[in-house]
Coordinates of C-alpha atoms in Angstrom, one line a residue:
M1 CA 6.1 10.5 -20.6
S2 CA 3.6 9.2 -23.2
L3 CA -0.1 9.4 -24.0
L4 CA -2.2 6.4 -23.3
V5 CA -6.0 5.8 -23.7
V6 CA -7.9 2.8 -22.5
G7 CA -11.7 2.7 -23.1
L8 CA -14.7 1.0 -24.5
S9 CA -17.4 2.3 -26.9
H10 CA -20.4 1.3 -28.9
R11 CA -17.9 0.0 -31.5
S12 CA -16.2 -2.4 -29.1
A13 CA -18.9 -3.4 -26.5
P14 CA -22.6 -4.2 -26.5
V15 CA -25.0 -1.7 -25.1
S16 CA -25.7 -3.9 -22.1
V17 CA -22.0 -3.7 -21.1
L18 CA -21.8 0.1 -21.7
E19 CA -24.9 0.5 -19.7
R20 CA -23.4 -1.3 -16.7
A21 CA -20.1 0.4 -17.0
A22 CA -21.5 3.9 -17.2
L23 CA -19.8 6.4 -14.8
N24 CA -21.8 9.0 -12.9
A25 CA -20.2 12.4 -12.1
D26 CA -18.9 11.3 -8.7
A27 CA -17.4 8.1 -10.1
Q28 CA -15.6 10.1 -12.8
V29 CA -14.1 12.4 -10.1
K30 CA -12.9 9.5 -8.0
L31 CA -11.5 7.7 -11.1
L32 CA -9.4 10.8 -12.1
Q33 CA -8.1 11.2 -8.5
D34 CA -7.2 7.5 -8.3
T35 CA -5.5 7.5 -11.7
V36 CA -3.1 10.4 -10.9
A37 CA -2.4 8.8 -7.6
A38 CA -1.3 5.6 -9.3
E39 CA 2.4 5.2 -10.1
P40 CA 2.4 5.0 -13.9
A41 CA 0.3 8.2 -14.5
T42 CA 0.9 11.8 -13.9
E43 CA -2.1 13.3 -15.8
A44 CA -5.6 12.0 -16.4
A45 CA -8.9 12.9 -18.1
V46 CA -12.1 11.0 -18.5
L47 CA -14.4 11.2 -21.6
A48 CA -17.7 9.6 -20.6
T49 CA -20.7 9.9 -22.9
C50 CA -23.8 7.8 -23.6
N51 CA -21.8 5.5 -25.9
R52 CA -18.2 5.7 -24.8
I53 CA -16.0 5.6 -21.6
E54 CA -12.4 6.5 -22.1
L55 CA -9.6 7.2 -19.7
Y56 CA -6.7 9.3 -21.0
A57 CA -3.4 9.4 -19.1
D58 CA 0.2 10.5 -19.4
V59 CA 2.2 7.4 -18.4
D60 CA 5.9 6.5 -18.1
K61 CA 5.4 2.8 -18.8
F62 CA 3.2 1.3 -21.4
H63 CA 2.4 -2.1 -20.0
A64 CA 2.1 -1.0 -16.4
G65 CA -0.1 1.9 -17.6
V66 CA -2.5 -0.4 -19.5
A67 CA -2.8 -2.7 -16.5
E68 CA -3.4 0.1 -14.1
L69 CA -5.9 2.0 -16.2
S70 CA -7.8 -1.1 -17.1
T71 CA -8.0 -2.1 -13.4
L72 CA -9.2 1.4 -12.4
L73 CA -11.9 1.4 -15.1
A74 CA -13.2 -1.9 -13.9
Q75 CA -13.1 -0.9 -10.2
H76 CA -15.0 2.4 -10.8
S77 CA -17.5 1.1 -13.4
G78 CA -18.4 -1.9 -11.2
V79 CA -17.9 -4.4 -14.1
G80 CA -15.4 -7.1 -13.3
L81 CA -12.0 -6.8 -15.0
E82 CA -12.3 -10.2 -16.6
E83 CA -15.7 -9.4 -18.1
L84 CA -14.6 -5.9 -19.2
T85 CA -11.3 -6.7 -20.7
P86 CA -12.6 -8.3 -24.0
Y87 CA -14.3 -5.0 -24.8
L88 CA -11.5 -2.6 -24.0
Y89 CA -9.3 -0.9 -26.7
V90 CA -5.9 0.7 -26.1
H91 CA -4.3 3.5 -28.1
Y92 CA -0.8 4.8 -27.4
E93 CA 1.1 7.9 -28.4
D94 CA 0.3 9.1 -31.9
R95 CA -2.5 6.5 -32.2
A96 CA -4.1 7.9 -29.1
V97 CA -3.9 11.4 -30.5
H98 CA -5.4 10.2 -33.8
H99 CA -8.2 8.5 -31.8
L100 CA -9.2 11.6 -29.9
F101 CA -9.1 13.9 -32.9
S102 CA -11.3 11.4 -34.8
V103 CA -13.7 11.4 -31.9
A104 CA -13.8 15.2 -31.8
C105 CA -14.6 15.3 -35.5
G106 CA -17.5 12.9 -35.1
L107 CA -15.9 10.1 -37.1
D108 CA -16.1 7.6 -34.2
S109 CA -19.7 8.6 -33.2
M110 CA -22.7 6.4 -33.4
V111 CA -24.1 8.9 -35.8
V112 CA -21.1 10.0 -38.0
G113 CA -20.6 13.8 -38.0
E114 CA -22.6 14.7 -34.9
G115 CA -21.3 17.8 -33.2
Q116 CA -22.4 17.2 -29.6
I117 CA -19.2 15.4 -28.8
L118 CA -17.3 18.7 -28.9
G119 CA -19.2 19.9 -25.9
Q120 CA -18.5 16.6 -24.1
I121 CA -14.8 16.9 -24.8
K122 CA -14.9 20.5 -23.5
D123 CA -16.6 19.2 -20.3
A124 CA -14.0 16.5 -19.9
L125 CA -11.2 19.0 -20.1
A126 CA -12.9 21.4 -17.7
R127 CA -13.4 18.6 -15.1
A128 CA -9.7 17.5 -15.3
Q129 CA -8.6 21.2 -15.0
D130 CA -10.8 21.7 -12.0
L131 CA -9.4 18.6 -10.3
H132 CA -5.8 19.6 -11.4
T133 CA -5.4 16.2 -13.1
A134 CA -4.7 17.7 -16.5
G135 CA -1.1 18.9 -17.1
R136 CA 0.6 20.3 -20.1
L137 CA 0.1 17.2 -22.3
L138 CA -3.6 16.7 -21.8
N139 CA -4.4 20.4 -21.8
D140 CA -2.6 20.7 -25.2
L141 CA -4.2 17.5 -26.5
F142 CA -7.8 18.3 -25.6
Q143 CA -7.7 21.9 -26.6
Q144 CA -6.2 20.9 -30.0
A145 CA -8.9 18.2 -30.3
L146 CA -11.5 20.9 -29.9
R147 CA -9.8 23.1 -32.6
V148 CA -9.6 20.1 -34.9
G149 CA -13.3 19.2 -34.4
K150 CA -14.3 22.8 -35.2
R151 CA -12.1 22.9 -38.2
A152 CA -13.6 19.7 -39.6
H153 CA -17.2 21.1 -39.2
S154 CA -16.3 24.5 -40.7
E155 CA -14.2 23.3 -43.7
T156 CA -16.1 20.2 -44.7
G157 CA -19.7 18.9 -45.1
I158 CA -19.3 16.4 -42.3
D159 CA -22.5 17.7 -40.8
R160 CA -24.3 16.3 -43.8
A161 CA -22.9 12.9 -43.0
G162 CA -24.9 12.6 -39.9
Q163 CA -27.0 14.4 -37.3
S164 CA -27.0 14.7 -33.6
L165 CA -28.1 11.7 -31.7
V166 CA -31.4 13.5 -30.8
T167 CA -32.2 14.2 -34.5
F168 CA -31.3 10.7 -35.5
G169 CA -33.4 9.2 -32.7
L170 CA -36.4 11.3 -33.7
E171 CA -36.0 10.3 -37.3
Q172 CA -36.0 6.6 -36.2
L173 CA -39.2 7.3 -34.3
A174 CA -40.9 9.0 -37.2
A175 CA -39.8 6.0 -39.5
D176 CA -40.8 6.9 -43.1
T177 CA -42.3 10.3 -42.2
D178 CA -40.5 13.5 -42.0
V179 CA -40.0 14.6 -38.4
P180 CA -41.9 18.0 -38.6
G181 CA -44.9 16.2 -40.3
W182 CA -44.8 13.5 -37.7
A183 CA -44.4 15.7 -34.7
R184 CA -46.8 18.6 -35.6
G185 CA -49.5 18.9 -33.0
R186 CA -48.4 16.1 -30.8
T187 CA -47.9 16.3 -27.0
A188 CA -44.3 15.6 -25.9
L189 CA -43.1 14.6 -22.4
V190 CA -39.4 15.3 -21.8
I191 CA -38.0 13.6 -18.7
G192 CA -34.8 15.3 -17.6
A193 CA -33.5 18.8 -18.0
G194 CA -29.8 18.2 -18.8
S195 CA -28.1 19.1 -22.1
M196 CA -29.4 16.1 -24.1
S197 CA -33.0 16.5 -22.8
S198 CA -32.8 20.3 -23.5
L199 CA -31.6 19.6 -27.0
A200 CA -34.4 17.1 -27.6
A201 CA -37.0 19.6 -26.2
A202 CA -35.7 22.4 -28.5
T203 CA -35.7 20.1 -31.5
L204 CA -39.3 19.0 -30.8
A205 CA -40.3 22.6 -30.4
R206 CA -38.9 23.5 -33.8
A207 CA -40.6 20.5 -35.3
G208 CA -44.0 21.9 -34.3
V209 CA -45.2 19.8 -31.4
G210 CA -48.3 21.2 -29.8
E211 CA -47.2 21.1 -26.2
I212 CA -44.0 20.1 -24.3
V213 CA -44.1 18.9 -20.7
V214 CA -40.8 18.9 -18.8
A215 CA -40.3 16.7 -15.8
N216 CA -37.2 16.7 -13.7
R217 CA -36.2 15.7 -10.1
T218 CA -35.2 19.3 -9.5
F219 CA -38.4 21.1 -10.3
E220 CA -36.7 24.5 -10.6
R221 CA -34.6 23.1 -13.5
A222 CA -37.7 21.8 -15.2
E223 CA -39.3 25.3 -14.8
R224 CA -36.3 27.0 -16.3
L225 CA -36.2 24.7 -19.3
A226 CA -39.9 25.2 -19.9
Q227 CA -39.5 29.0 -19.7
I228 CA -36.5 28.9 -22.2
L229 CA -38.6 26.8 -24.6
A230 CA -41.5 29.3 -24.4
D231 CA -39.3 32.4 -24.7
A232 CA -36.7 31.2 -27.3
E233 CA -38.8 28.7 -29.4
G234 CA -42.3 30.1 -28.9
A235 CA -43.4 26.7 -27.7
T236 CA -46.3 25.9 -25.4
A237 CA -44.3 24.4 -22.5
R238 CA -44.9 23.7 -18.8
A239 CA -43.0 22.0 -16.0
V240 CA -44.1 19.1 -13.7
R241 CA -42.6 17.2 -10.9
M242 CA -41.3 13.7 -11.4
E243 CA -44.3 12.4 -9.3
A244 CA -46.6 13.5 -12.1
V245 CA -44.8 11.5 -14.9
A246 CA -47.3 8.5 -14.6
A247 CA -50.3 10.8 -15.1
E248 CA -48.5 12.8 -18.0
L249 CA -47.6 9.5 -19.6
T250 CA -51.3 8.8 -20.4
R251 CA -51.5 12.1 -22.3
A252 CA -48.2 12.1 -24.1
D253 CA -47.7 11.1 -27.7
V254 CA -44.0 11.3 -27.6
V255 CA -41.7 10.7 -24.6
V256 CA -38.0 11.5 -24.5
S257 CA -36.0 10.5 -21.5
C258 CA -32.4 11.2 -20.6
T259 CA -31.7 11.4 -16.9
G260 CA -28.7 10.5 -14.7
A261 CA -30.8 7.9 -12.9
T262 CA -29.0 4.6 -12.1
G263 CA -32.3 2.6 -12.3
L264 CA -35.3 2.6 -14.6
V265 CA -37.4 5.7 -14.9
L266 CA -40.2 4.1 -16.9
T267 CA -41.0 0.4 -16.4
A268 CA -42.8 -1.8 -18.9
D269 CA -45.8 -1.9 -16.6
A270 CA -46.0 1.8 -16.5
V271 CA -45.9 2.1 -20.2
A272 CA -48.4 -0.7 -20.7
E273 CA -50.8 1.1 -18.3
A274 CA -50.4 4.3 -20.2
V275 CA -51.1 2.6 -23.5
A276 CA -54.2 0.9 -22.0
G277 CA -55.3 4.3 -20.7
R278 CA -55.1 5.8 -24.2
T279 CA -56.5 3.0 -26.2
G280 CA -58.9 1.4 -23.8
E281 CA -57.3 -2.0 -24.6
P282 CA -54.6 -3.9 -22.8
A283 CA -51.1 -3.6 -24.4
A284 CA -50.4 -6.9 -26.0
D285 CA -47.0 -8.6 -25.5
V286 CA -46.1 -9.5 -29.1
S287 CA -43.4 -11.9 -27.9
A288 CA -45.8 -14.1 -25.9
G289 CA -47.7 -15.8 -28.7
A290 CA -51.1 -14.4 -27.6
P291 CA -52.4 -11.0 -26.6
A292 CA -51.7 -10.5 -22.9
R293 CA -50.8 -7.8 -20.5
A294 CA -47.1 -7.7 -19.7
T295 CA -47.9 -8.8 -16.1
D296 CA -50.2 -11.6 -17.1
L297 CA -47.7 -14.4 -17.2
P298 CA -48.4 -18.1 -16.6
P299 CA -47.8 -19.2 -13.0
T300 CA -44.5 -20.9 -12.3
S301 CA -43.8 -23.7 -9.8
A302 CA -40.4 -22.2 -9.1
G303 CA -40.6 -20.9 -5.6
T304 CA -38.1 -19.7 -3.0
D305 CA -36.3 -23.0 -2.4
E306 CA -33.3 -22.1 -0.3
N307 CA -31.1 -24.5 -2.2
C308 CA -31.6 -22.7 -5.4
P309 CA -28.4 -20.7 -6.4
L310 CA -30.5 -18.0 -8.1
D311 CA -32.3 -15.1 -6.5
L312 CA -35.7 -15.9 -8.0
A313 CA -37.4 -12.9 -6.5
S314 CA -35.3 -10.6 -8.7
V315 CA -36.5 -12.2 -11.9
Q316 CA -40.0 -13.4 -11.0
G317 CA -42.6 -11.5 -13.0
T318 CA -40.1 -10.2 -15.7
P319 CA -42.4 -10.0 -18.7
G320 CA -41.7 -12.6 -21.3
F321 CA -38.7 -14.1 -19.6
S322 CA -38.3 -17.6 -18.3
V323 CA -37.1 -17.7 -14.7
H324 CA -34.6 -20.3 -15.9
G325 CA -33.9 -18.6 -19.2
E326 CA -31.2 -16.3 -20.5
A327 CA -32.4 -13.1 -18.7
A328 CA -32.2 -14.9 -15.4
V329 CA -28.7 -16.2 -15.9
A330 CA -27.0 -13.5 -18.0
G331 CA -23.5 -13.0 -16.8
M332 CA -23.3 -16.1 -14.7
D333 CA -20.2 -18.3 -14.8
A334 CA -20.4 -22.0 -15.9
A335 CA -20.1 -23.4 -12.4
T336 CA -23.1 -21.5 -11.0
L337 CA -25.1 -22.5 -14.1
E338 CA -24.3 -26.1 -13.7
Q339 CA -25.2 -25.9 -10.0
H340 CA -28.5 -24.4 -11.1
A341 CA -29.1 -27.1 -13.7
A342 CA -28.6 -29.7 -11.0
W343 CA -31.1 -28.0 -8.8
V344 CA -33.7 -27.8 -11.6
G345 CA -33.1 -31.5 -12.4
E346 CA -34.1 -32.5 -8.9
G347 CA -37.7 -31.7 -9.6
T348 CA -38.4 -28.0 -10.0
S349 CA -40.2 -27.2 -13.2
L350 CA -41.4 -24.1 -15.1
R351 CA -44.5 -23.4 -17.1
E352 CA -43.2 -21.8 -20.3
Q353 CA -44.5 -21.6 -23.9
G354 CA -42.9 -23.9 -26.4
R355 CA -41.1 -26.3 -23.9
E356 CA -41.6 -30.1 -23.6
H357 CA -44.6 -31.1 -21.5
D358 CA -45.3 -34.2 -19.5
A359 CA -48.6 -36.0 -19.5
G360 CA -50.1 -33.6 -17.0
G361 CA -49.2 -30.5 -19.1
R362 CA -46.2 -29.7 -16.9
F363 CA -42.7 -29.1 -18.2
T364 CA -40.3 -31.9 -17.5
P365 CA -37.3 -31.2 -15.2
E366 CA -35.1 -32.8 -17.8
A367 CA -36.0 -30.1 -20.3
D368 CA -35.2 -27.4 -17.8
A369 CA -31.9 -29.0 -16.9
E370 CA -31.0 -29.4 -20.6
L371 CA -31.5 -25.7 -21.2
I372 CA -29.4 -24.7 -18.3
A373 CA -26.7 -27.2 -19.3
A374 CA -26.7 -25.7 -22.8
L375 CA -26.3 -22.2 -21.4
A376 CA -23.4 -23.5 -19.2
Q377 CA -21.7 -24.8 -22.3
A378 CA -22.2 -21.4 -24.0
V379 CA -20.5 -19.7 -21.0
A380 CA -17.6 -22.1 -21.3
T381 CA -17.2 -21.3 -25.0
A382 CA -18.0 -17.6 -25.1
G383 CA -17.2 -16.5 -21.6
R384 CA -20.6 -15.2 -20.8
V385 CA -24.3 -15.5 -21.6
P386 CA -25.5 -12.7 -23.7
E387 CA -28.4 -10.8 -22.2
Y388 CA -31.7 -11.6 -23.9
R389 CA -33.1 -8.1 -24.6
R390 CA -35.5 -7.9 -27.4
P391 CA -37.2 -10.9 -28.9
E392 CA -38.4 -10.8 -32.5
P393 CA -42.2 -10.1 -32.7
V394 CA -44.3 -13.2 -33.3
A395 CA -45.3 -13.1 -37.0
E396 CA -48.9 -14.0 -36.4
I397 CA -49.6 -11.1 -34.1
P398 CA -49.5 -7.9 -36.2
R399 CA -48.4 -4.7 -34.4
P400 CA -51.0 -2.0 -34.3
A401 CA -49.9 1.6 -35.2
P402 CA -48.0 3.1 -32.3
A403 CA -50.0 5.0 -29.8
V404 CA -47.0 6.1 -27.9
F405 CA -43.4 6.9 -29.2
L406 CA -40.5 6.7 -26.7
L407 CA -36.9 7.8 -27.2
D408 CA -34.5 6.7 -24.5
L409 CA -31.1 8.6 -24.8
A410 CA -29.8 7.7 -21.3
M411 CA -26.9 5.4 -20.4
P412 CA -27.7 3.4 -18.4
R413 CA -31.2 3.2 -19.9
D414 CA -34.2 5.0 -18.5
I415 CA -36.8 2.9 -20.2
D416 CA -37.2 -0.8 -19.6
A417 CA -36.1 -2.7 -22.8
A418 CA -39.1 -5.0 -22.3
V419 CA -41.2 -2.1 -23.7
H420 CA -39.9 -3.2 -27.2
R421 CA -42.3 -6.2 -26.9
L422 CA -45.5 -4.1 -26.2
A423 CA -47.8 -3.6 -29.1
G424 CA -48.9 0.0 -29.6
V425 CA -45.5 1.3 -28.6
R426 CA -42.4 2.3 -30.6
L427 CA -39.3 2.5 -28.5
V428 CA -36.0 3.8 -29.8
D429 CA -33.0 3.5 -27.5
I430 CA -29.2 3.5 -27.7
E431 CA -29.2 -0.1 -28.7
S432 CA -31.6 0.3 -31.6
L433 CA -29.8 3.5 -32.6
A434 CA -26.6 1.6 -32.9
E435 CA -28.2 -1.0 -35.1
A436 CA -29.8 1.7 -37.3
S437 CA -26.6 3.8 -37.6
A438 CA -24.6 0.8 -38.8
D439 CA -26.3 1.0 -42.2
A440 CA -26.3 4.8 -42.4
P441 CA -24.7 6.2 -45.6
M442 CA -21.3 7.9 -45.3
A443 CA -20.8 11.2 -47.0
S444 CA -17.8 11.9 -49.3
D445 CA -16.8 14.6 -46.8
V446 CA -15.7 11.9 -44.4
D447 CA -12.6 11.3 -46.4
Q448 CA -11.7 14.9 -46.3
V449 CA -12.1 14.9 -42.5
R450 CA -9.9 11.9 -42.2
R451 CA -7.2 13.8 -44.1
I452 CA -7.6 16.8 -41.7
V453 CA -7.2 14.4 -38.8
S454 CA -4.0 12.9 -40.2
D455 CA -2.5 16.3 -40.9
E456 CA -3.4 17.6 -37.4
V457 CA -2.0 14.4 -35.7
A458 CA 1.3 14.9 -37.5
A459 CA 1.4 18.6 -36.6
F460 CA 0.5 17.9 -33.0
G461 CA 3.2 15.3 -32.7
A462 CA 5.8 17.6 -34.2
A463 CA 4.9 20.4 -31.8
Q464 CA 5.0 18.1 -28.8
R465 CA 8.4 16.7 -29.8
A466 CA 9.8 20.2 -30.4
A467 CA 8.4 21.3 -27.1
H468 CA 10.1 18.3 -25.5
I469 CA 13.6 19.5 -26.5
T470 CA 13.0 23.2 -25.7
P471 CA 13.9 23.0 -22.0
T472 CA 17.2 21.2 -23.0
V473 CA 18.0 24.0 -25.5
V474 CA 17.2 26.7 -23.0
A475 CA 19.3 24.9 -20.4
L476 CA 22.2 24.8 -22.9
R477 CA 22.0 28.5 -23.7
T478 CA 21.8 29.2 -20.0
M479 CA 24.9 27.2 -19.4
A480 CA 26.7 29.1 -22.2
A481 CA 25.6 32.5 -20.7
D482 CA 27.0 31.4 -17.3
V483 CA 30.3 30.4 -19.0
V484 CA 30.6 33.8 -20.7
A485 CA 29.8 35.6 -17.4
A486 CA 32.4 33.6 -15.5
E487 CA 35.1 34.3 -18.2
I488 CA 34.3 38.1 -18.2
A489 CA 34.6 38.1 -14.4
R490 CA 37.9 36.3 -14.6
L491 CA 39.1 38.9 -17.2
D492 CA 38.1 41.7 -14.9
G493 CA 40.3 40.2 -12.2
R494 CA 43.3 39.9 -14.5
L495 CA 42.8 43.3 -16.1
P496 CA 41.3 45.5 -13.4
G497 CA 42.2 48.7 -15.2
L498 CA 40.2 47.9 -18.3
D499 CA 37.9 50.8 -19.2
D500 CA 34.1 50.2 -19.4
R501 CA 33.9 50.8 -23.1
L502 CA 36.5 48.2 -23.9
R503 CA 35.0 45.8 -21.4
G504 CA 31.6 46.2 -23.0
E505 CA 33.1 45.5 -26.5
I506 CA 34.8 42.3 -25.2
R507 CA 31.6 41.1 -23.5
Q508 CA 29.5 41.7 -26.7
T509 CA 32.1 39.9 -28.9
V510 CA 32.2 36.8 -26.7
H511 CA 28.4 36.7 -26.6
R512 CA 28.2 37.0 -30.4
V513 CA 30.8 34.2 -30.8
V514 CA 28.8 31.9 -28.4
D515 CA 25.4 32.7 -30.1
K516 CA 26.8 32.0 -33.6
L517 CA 28.3 28.7 -32.4
L518 CA 25.0 27.6 -30.8
H519 CA 22.6 29.0 -33.4
A520 CA 22.9 26.4 -36.2
P521 CA 23.0 23.3 -33.9
T522 CA 20.0 24.5 -31.7
V523 CA 17.9 25.4 -34.7
R524 CA 18.7 22.1 -36.4
V525 CA 18.2 20.0 -33.3
K526 CA 14.7 21.5 -32.9
Q527 CA 13.9 20.6 -36.6
L528 CA 15.2 17.0 -36.1
A529 CA 13.4 16.6 -32.8
A530 CA 10.1 17.5 -34.5
E531 CA 10.4 14.6 -36.8
P532 CA 9.1 11.1 -35.9
G533 CA 11.7 9.4 -33.7
G534 CA 13.3 12.7 -32.8
T535 CA 12.9 12.5 -29.1
G536 CA 16.4 11.1 -28.6
Y537 CA 18.0 14.4 -29.6
A538 CA 17.2 15.9 -26.2
D539 CA 19.1 13.1 -24.5
A540 CA 22.0 13.5 -26.9
L541 CA 22.3 17.2 -26.1
R542 CA 22.2 16.6 -22.3
T543 CA 24.9 14.0 -22.7
L544 CA 27.2 15.9 -25.1
F545 CA 27.2 19.1 -23.0
D546 CA 26.9 17.4 -19.6
L547 CA 23.8 19.4 -18.7
D548 CA 22.5 19.1 -15.2
P549 CA 19.1 17.2 -15.4
E550 CA 17.7 19.3 -12.6
T551 CA 18.4 22.4 -14.5
V552 CA 16.5 21.0 -17.5
A553 CA 13.6 20.0 -15.2
A554 CA 13.5 23.4 -13.6
V555 CA 13.2 25.0 -17.1
S556 CA 10.5 22.6 -18.0
R557 CA 8.5 23.4 -14.9
A558 CA 8.9 27.1 -15.6
V559 CA 7.5 26.6 -19.1
D560 CA 4.6 24.6 -17.8
N561 CA 3.7 27.3 -15.2
T562 CA 3.8 30.0 -17.9
D563 CA 1.6 27.9 -20.2
E564 CA -0.8 27.3 -17.3
K565 CA -1.2 31.1 -16.8
D566 CA -1.7 31.7 -20.5
R567 CA -4.4 29.1 -20.9
P568 CA -8.0 30.3 -21.1
A569 CA -10.2 29.5 -18.1

């Protein structure tokens, strides 16, 4: 069997795809169960964080394993396999071990060196153990990854190379100001009471915010976090129910959201209303070309024509987006786009800034059709239409100083990306963090961590290869002991009058001869098996000594059961 990992992360996929592919707890459980039920895999573990989704498995066939794991990821994420495939990466055997160890050390994180990933790896292992989908290989792998990650943080300065995602996000919110100076005296609203939200709340408390308000769907968890903040951090903290978020939003200077919700927690309209409530002025949409509320869009003549292939109701009123623009057609195939272009060309038009007008001030159907046709061509070339998320601010409309700061650490996102276009608001989300971290400086300690990872990968591979041959060596020694016992019994039959002392001397002599004959080859075969490419020595031993495969398998199962009992809970 061999280790295989199939996944996608912030390095391979845009945030919009990661967001759609995010797996909730129930989906992770079902994915693990279906993976071990599939033919190529005998063990499975899922590492799902805000910026990565990875499926680890012990498989007996590489190509079949890749196909099966990719299909399962697509099925359980809800993203079609054809769309997901370009963003997937595959690592096998030693490369898979190297990848997980690098992840555990924070080398593959959005913010290099962050330590929160260790807790997420521990949770992934615990989930697989609870579901009995982690066997000897994945137990050894994940536990060793945790040890390697801890070693990297204790022996190097990798912590100086980056911070936790929370700290990095707050630094991006504070811009050119130090976080304590920026946060001191402000009111913070933290939405969610999970590990990430709790870390954010504690960080804000240490930074000196004046008050922290915790909102959560389970009010008791919000109360518990508020009490912890008050007791451990000395912060002024209180809990509210989720229904109170809209009211608290008008008071909050800083909002951090990280929930497990599958839909938006804060819409652009809700944020715009909060800004208006604080400033007394409507929140301008800096992408619209003129000050306007996010909901004050020009009317459109696009109605609910039953022949239209688009669900217009789902995109009508989206701030700053054309009904026929990129946001409406993101992810469509070329055939549907061409059908839509034909429908537009038959006479439906849209009132949108910057498009060609006819004499009556309306947009020509030809202009609409040309836009859709161009998008169809883009789909044919690139395979999809990128989602239009965050337009550049219009230069002639200066942004006022932010009145509200929002940090969205959820995946999928909690806060509408359209908030980026609202004046008086600064939003930092996973997407903008990815852009900012691309230019973050790397510490010299990173090279040292990479050396640690390389050494640990080699050691892990050697240990696994040595362990692979151990059942065969044990079976060989067992066979030799059985041969000795049979020969001693035969001697007893031929020499029944042999006294006990002499019989004991003969037995010990025969055992010593067998042990000396087997000692050098078994020690040497373990050394050879630990080297790269040494897995074939187990097969050679089984063939040379005609060992029963079932005997070897029985020894292997006994070793696995012993290891399982010895593992910490």
